[in-house]
């Protein structure tokens, strides 16, 4: 009698667990990638020699200050950053790039890489009193479903990355 009660309880717990997993697996509207840290382009990733998922680095190293990234499974993309500047060269500590884009890179269920770009958005450029490098975009893009292992890049308008989400 005690064994049958144990088996019935175990079956009930398993059914609740499976039902809970099904809910998590099908919950699509609330899924998102959020990160409050981006990393500027290191010298080792400059150019196309060490591209990441087909996205080549810019022509010189970059650094970035405070940043926030959010990408939802619906395709909503929000990226905000401060102090995205050259880390080397004659413009070190400044930004001279007036427009940038965001590229969201996804892996599909079949293992293919899909890179989706936003439209260009304005970024502050250096003046005599401000080094520039502040930008923000809130938009929607068409992401593949599912979008596995997303990577978010801030890029030039020609899709050469300057910063990437990271820890």
PDB file of N, CA, C and O in Angstrom, residues 91-129:
ATOM      1  N   UNK A  91      42.684  59.683 -33.100  1.00  0.00           N
ATOM      2  CA  UNK A  91      41.443  60.122 -32.449  1.00  0.00           C
ATOM      3  C   UNK A  91      41.175  59.387 -31.136  1.00  0.00           C
ATOM      4  O   UNK A  91      40.017  59.311 -30.699  1.00  0.00           O
ATOM      5  N   UNK A  92      42.203  58.847 -30.493  1.00  0.00           N
ATOM      6  CA  UNK A  92      42.016  58.101 -29.254  1.00  0.00           C
ATOM      7  C   UNK A  92      41.221  58.949 -28.246  1.00  0.00           C
ATOM      8  O   UNK A  92      41.441  60.151 -28.123  1.00  0.00           O
ATOM      9  N   UNK A  93      40.236  58.310 -27.604  1.00  0.00           N
ATOM     10  CA  UNK A  93      39.406  59.001 -26.622  1.00  0.00           C
ATOM     11  C   UNK A  93      38.310  59.852 -27.227  1.00  0.00           C
ATOM     12  O   UNK A  93      37.681  60.635 -26.525  1.00  0.00           O
ATOM     13  N   UNK A  94      38.042  59.670 -28.530  1.00  0.00           N
ATOM     14  CA  UNK A  94      37.005  60.448 -29.222  1.00  0.00           C
ATOM     15  C   UNK A  94      36.223  59.525 -30.164  1.00  0.00           C
ATOM     16  O   UNK A  94      36.697  58.469 -30.567  1.00  0.00           O
ATOM     17  N   UNK A  95      35.042  60.002 -30.541  1.00  0.00           N
ATOM     18  CA  UNK A  95      34.266  59.340 -31.589  1.00  0.00           C
ATOM     19  C   UNK A  95      34.080  60.308 -32.742  1.00  0.00           C
ATOM     20  O   UNK A  95      33.665  61.446 -32.543  1.00  0.00           O
ATOM     21  N   UNK A  96      34.357  59.840 -33.944  1.00  0.00           N
ATOM     22  CA  UNK A  96      34.141  60.640 -35.152  1.00  0.00           C
ATOM     23  C   UNK A  96      33.119  60.010 -36.090  1.00  0.00           C
ATOM     24  O   UNK A  96      32.907  60.493 -37.192  1.00  0.00           O
ATOM     25  N   UNK A  97      32.485  58.925 -35.661  1.00  0.00           N
ATOM     26  CA  UNK A  97      31.519  58.192 -36.492  1.00  0.00           C
ATOM     27  C   UNK A  97      30.111  58.659 -36.120  1.00  0.00           C
ATOM     28  O   UNK A  97      29.621  58.372 -35.029  1.00  0.00           O
ATOM     29  N   UNK A  98      29.452  59.361 -37.031  1.00  0.00           N
ATOM     30  CA  UNK A  98      28.168  60.007 -36.738  1.00  0.00           C
ATOM     31  C   UNK A  98      26.972  59.059 -36.744  1.00  0.00           C
ATOM     32  O   UNK A  98      25.954  59.347 -36.119  1.00  0.00           O
ATOM     33  N   UNK A  99      27.066  57.947 -37.454  1.00  0.00           N
ATOM     34  CA  UNK A  99      25.954  56.994 -37.535  1.00  0.00           C
ATOM     35  C   UNK A  99      26.485  55.581 -37.358  1.00  0.00           C
ATOM     36  O   UNK A  99      27.532  55.238 -37.917  1.00  0.00           O
ATOM     37  N   UNK A 100      25.755  54.790 -36.603  1.00  0.00           N
ATOM     38  CA  UNK A 100      26.118  53.389 -36.378  1.00  0.00           C
ATOM     39  C   UNK A 100      24.884  52.523 -36.536  1.00  0.00           C
ATOM     40  O   UNK A 100      23.777  53.036 -36.739  1.00  0.00           O
ATOM     41  N   UNK A 101      25.069  51.222 -36.470  1.00  0.00           N
ATOM     42  CA  UNK A 101      23.970  50.261 -36.523  1.00  0.00           C
ATOM     43  C   UNK A 101      24.166  49.247 -35.403  1.00  0.00           C
ATOM     44  O   UNK A 101      25.222  49.186 -34.787  1.00  0.00           O
ATOM     45  N   UNK A 102      23.150  48.425 -35.200  1.00  0.00           N
ATOM     46  CA  UNK A 102      23.253  47.267 -34.318  1.00  0.00           C
ATOM     47  C   UNK A 102      23.025  46.042 -35.190  1.00  0.00           C
ATOM     48  O   UNK A 102      22.126  46.031 -36.037  1.00  0.00           O
ATOM     49  N   UNK A 103      23.841  45.031 -35.001  1.00  0.00           N
ATOM     50  CA  UNK A 103      23.668  43.744 -35.665  1.00  0.00           C
ATOM     51  C   UNK A 103      23.404  42.708 -34.583  1.00  0.00           C
ATOM     52  O   UNK A 103      24.177  42.596 -33.634  1.00  0.00           O
ATOM     53  N   UNK A 104      22.301  41.976 -34.722  1.00  0.00           N
ATOM     54  CA  UNK A 104      22.001  40.854 -33.835  1.00  0.00           C
ATOM     55  C   UNK A 104      22.326  39.588 -34.609  1.00  0.00           C
ATOM     56  O   UNK A 104      21.803  39.369 -35.702  1.00  0.00           O
ATOM     57  N   UNK A 105      23.216  38.780 -34.060  1.00  0.00           N
ATOM     58  CA  UNK A 105      23.632  37.533 -34.699  1.00  0.00           C
ATOM     59  C   UNK A 105      22.995  36.365 -33.947  1.00  0.00           C
ATOM     60  O   UNK A 105      23.137  36.252 -32.730  1.00  0.00           O
ATOM     61  N   UNK A 106      22.300  35.513 -34.681  1.00  0.00           N
ATOM     62  CA  UNK A 106      21.630  34.340 -34.102  1.00  0.00           C
ATOM     63  C   UNK A 106      22.123  33.071 -34.783  1.00  0.00           C
ATOM     64  O   UNK A 106      22.504  33.092 -35.952  1.00  0.00           O
ATOM     65  N   UNK A 107      22.051  31.981 -34.065  1.00  0.00           N
ATOM     66  CA  UNK A 107      22.186  30.653 -34.668  1.00  0.00           C
ATOM     67  C   UNK A 107      20.787  30.092 -34.794  1.00  0.00           C
ATOM     68  O   UNK A 107      19.975  30.218 -33.869  1.00  0.00           O
ATOM     69  N   UNK A 108      20.484  29.476 -35.929  1.00  0.00           N
ATOM     70  CA  UNK A 108      19.180  28.845 -36.109  1.00  0.00           C
ATOM     71  C   UNK A 108      19.208  27.438 -35.537  1.00  0.00           C
ATOM     72  O   UNK A 108      20.277  26.917 -35.197  1.00  0.00           O
ATOM     73  N   UNK A 109      18.052  26.809 -35.465  1.00  0.00           N
ATOM     74  CA  UNK A 109      17.965  25.437 -34.963  1.00  0.00           C
ATOM     75  C   UNK A 109      18.783  24.483 -35.837  1.00  0.00           C
ATOM     76  O   UNK A 109      19.252  23.454 -35.367  1.00  0.00           O
ATOM     77  N   UNK A 110      18.982  24.839 -37.106  1.00  0.00           N
ATOM     78  CA  UNK A 110      19.772  24.025 -38.014  1.00  0.00           C
ATOM     79  C   UNK A 110      21.260  24.322 -37.971  1.00  0.00           C
ATOM     80  O   UNK A 110      22.047  23.716 -38.679  1.00  0.00           O
ATOM     81  N   UNK A 111      21.665  25.312 -37.151  1.00  0.00           N
ATOM     82  CA  UNK A 111      23.073  25.627 -36.997  1.00  0.00           C
ATOM     83  C   UNK A 111      23.584  26.745 -37.892  1.00  0.00           C
ATOM     84  O   UNK A 111      24.755  27.092 -37.833  1.00  0.00           O
ATOM     85  N   UNK A 112      22.724  27.325 -38.711  1.00  0.00           N
ATOM     86  CA  UNK A 112      23.143  28.420 -39.588  1.00  0.00           C
ATOM     87  C   UNK A 112      23.231  29.727 -38.794  1.00  0.00           C
ATOM     88  O   UNK A 112      22.527  29.916 -37.812  1.00  0.00           O
ATOM     89  N   UNK A 113      24.108  30.614 -39.226  1.00  0.00           N
ATOM     90  CA  UNK A 113      24.223  31.945 -38.641  1.00  0.00           C
ATOM     91  C   UNK A 113      23.357  32.911 -39.427  1.00  0.00           C
ATOM     92  O   UNK A 113      23.424  32.945 -40.654  1.00  0.00           O
ATOM     93  N   UNK A 114      22.544  33.683 -38.717  1.00  0.00           N
ATOM     94  CA  UNK A 114      21.723  34.729 -39.342  1.00  0.00           C
ATOM     95  C   UNK A 114      22.058  36.038 -38.633  1.00  0.00           C
ATOM     96  O   UNK A 114      21.891  36.150 -37.422  1.00  0.00           O
ATOM     97  N   UNK A 115      22.539  37.018 -39.401  1.00  0.00           N
ATOM     98  CA  UNK A 115      22.861  38.338 -38.870  1.00  0.00           C
ATOM     99  C   UNK A 115      21.815  39.330 -39.364  1.00  0.00           C
ATOM    100  O   UNK A 115      21.591  39.444 -40.568  1.00  0.00           O
ATOM    101  N   UNK A 116      21.180  40.036 -38.421  1.00  0.00           N
ATOM    102  CA  UNK A 116      20.114  40.983 -38.740  1.00  0.00           C
ATOM    103  C   UNK A 116      20.553  42.370 -38.293  1.00  0.00           C
ATOM    104  O   UNK A 116      20.938  42.555 -37.132  1.00  0.00           O
ATOM    105  N   UNK A 117      20.493  43.352 -39.198  1.00  0.00           N
ATOM    106  CA  UNK A 117      20.935  44.714 -38.904  1.00  0.00           C
ATOM    107  C   UNK A 117      19.766  45.658 -38.697  1.00  0.00           C
ATOM    108  O   UNK A 117      18.723  45.525 -39.337  1.00  0.00           O
ATOM    109  N   UNK A 118      19.985  46.638 -37.838  1.00  0.00           N
ATOM    110  CA  UNK A 118      19.031  47.729 -37.691  1.00  0.00           C
ATOM    111  C   UNK A 118      19.340  48.780 -38.754  1.00  0.00           C
ATOM    112  O   UNK A 118      20.367  48.706 -39.444  1.00  0.00           O
ATOM    113  N   UNK A 119      18.484  49.761 -38.851  1.00  0.00           N
ATOM    114  CA  UNK A 119      18.785  50.943 -39.657  1.00  0.00           C
ATOM    115  C   UNK A 119      19.847  51.750 -38.911  1.00  0.00           C
ATOM    116  O   UNK A 119      19.987  51.626 -37.694  1.00  0.00           O
ATOM    117  N   UNK A 120      20.598  52.612 -39.605  1.00  0.00           N
ATOM    118  CA  UNK A 120      21.560  53.470 -38.913  1.00  0.00           C
ATOM    119  C   UNK A 120      20.862  54.407 -37.924  1.00  0.00           C
ATOM    120  O   UNK A 120      19.718  54.807 -38.131  1.00  0.00           O
ATOM    121  N   UNK A 121      21.555  54.730 -36.846  1.00  0.00           N
ATOM    122  CA  UNK A 121      21.056  55.673 -35.849  1.00  0.00           C
ATOM    123  C   UNK A 121      22.177  56.654 -35.507  1.00  0.00           C
ATOM    124  O   UNK A 121      23.357  56.330 -35.654  1.00  0.00           O
ATOM    125  N   UNK A 122      21.828  57.863 -35.034  1.00  0.00           N
ATOM    126  CA  UNK A 122      22.856  58.869 -34.757  1.00  0.00           C
ATOM    127  C   UNK A 122      23.622  58.597 -33.469  1.00  0.00           C
ATOM    128  O   UNK A 122      23.076  58.087 -32.498  1.00  0.00           O
ATOM    129  N   UNK A 123      24.895  58.946 -33.498  1.00  0.00           N
ATOM    130  CA  UNK A 123      25.781  58.846 -32.340  1.00  0.00           C
ATOM    131  C   UNK A 123      26.503  60.193 -32.232  1.00  0.00           C
ATOM    132  O   UNK A 123      26.897  60.773 -33.248  1.00  0.00           O
ATOM    133  N   UNK A 124      26.655  60.682 -31.014  1.00  0.00           N
ATOM    134  CA  UNK A 124      27.317  61.974 -30.850  1.00  0.00           C
ATOM    135  C   UNK A 124      28.782  61.885 -31.288  1.00  0.00           C
ATOM    136  O   UNK A 124      29.447  60.875 -31.063  1.00  0.00           O
ATOM    137  N   UNK A 125      29.237  62.929 -31.955  1.00  0.00           N
ATOM    138  CA  UNK A 125      30.622  62.977 -32.416  1.00  0.00           C
ATOM    139  C   UNK A 125      31.390  64.013 -31.597  1.00  0.00           C
ATOM    140  O   UNK A 125      30.808  64.906 -30.988  1.00  0.00           O
ATOM    141  N   UNK A 126      32.702  63.870 -31.609  1.00  0.00           N
ATOM    142  CA  UNK A 126      33.570  64.732 -30.815  1.00  0.00           C
ATOM    143  C   UNK A 126      33.465  66.185 -31.253  1.00  0.00           C
ATOM    144  O   UNK A 126      33.371  66.488 -32.450  1.00  0.00           O
ATOM    145  N   UNK A 127      33.453  67.047 -30.246  1.00  0.00           N
ATOM    146  CA  UNK A 127      33.534  68.492 -30.453  1.00  0.00           C
ATOM    147  C   UNK A 127      34.695  69.001 -29.605  1.00  0.00           C
ATOM    148  O   UNK A 127      35.370  68.207 -28.943  1.00  0.00           O
ATOM    149  N   UNK A 128      34.873  70.297 -29.575  1.00  0.00           N
ATOM    150  CA  UNK A 128      35.951  70.876 -28.769  1.00  0.00           C
ATOM    151  C   UNK A 128      35.761  70.616 -27.276  1.00  0.00           C
ATOM    152  O   UNK A 128      36.732  70.564 -26.516  1.00  0.00           O
ATOM    153  N   UNK A 129      34.496  70.418 -26.842  1.00  0.00           N
ATOM    154  CA  UNK A 129      34.231  70.248 -25.407  1.00  0.00           C
ATOM    155  C   UNK A 129      33.672  68.874 -25.025  1.00  0.00           C
ATOM    156  O   UNK A 129      33.485  68.598 -23.847  1.00  0.00           O
TER     157      UNK A 129
END
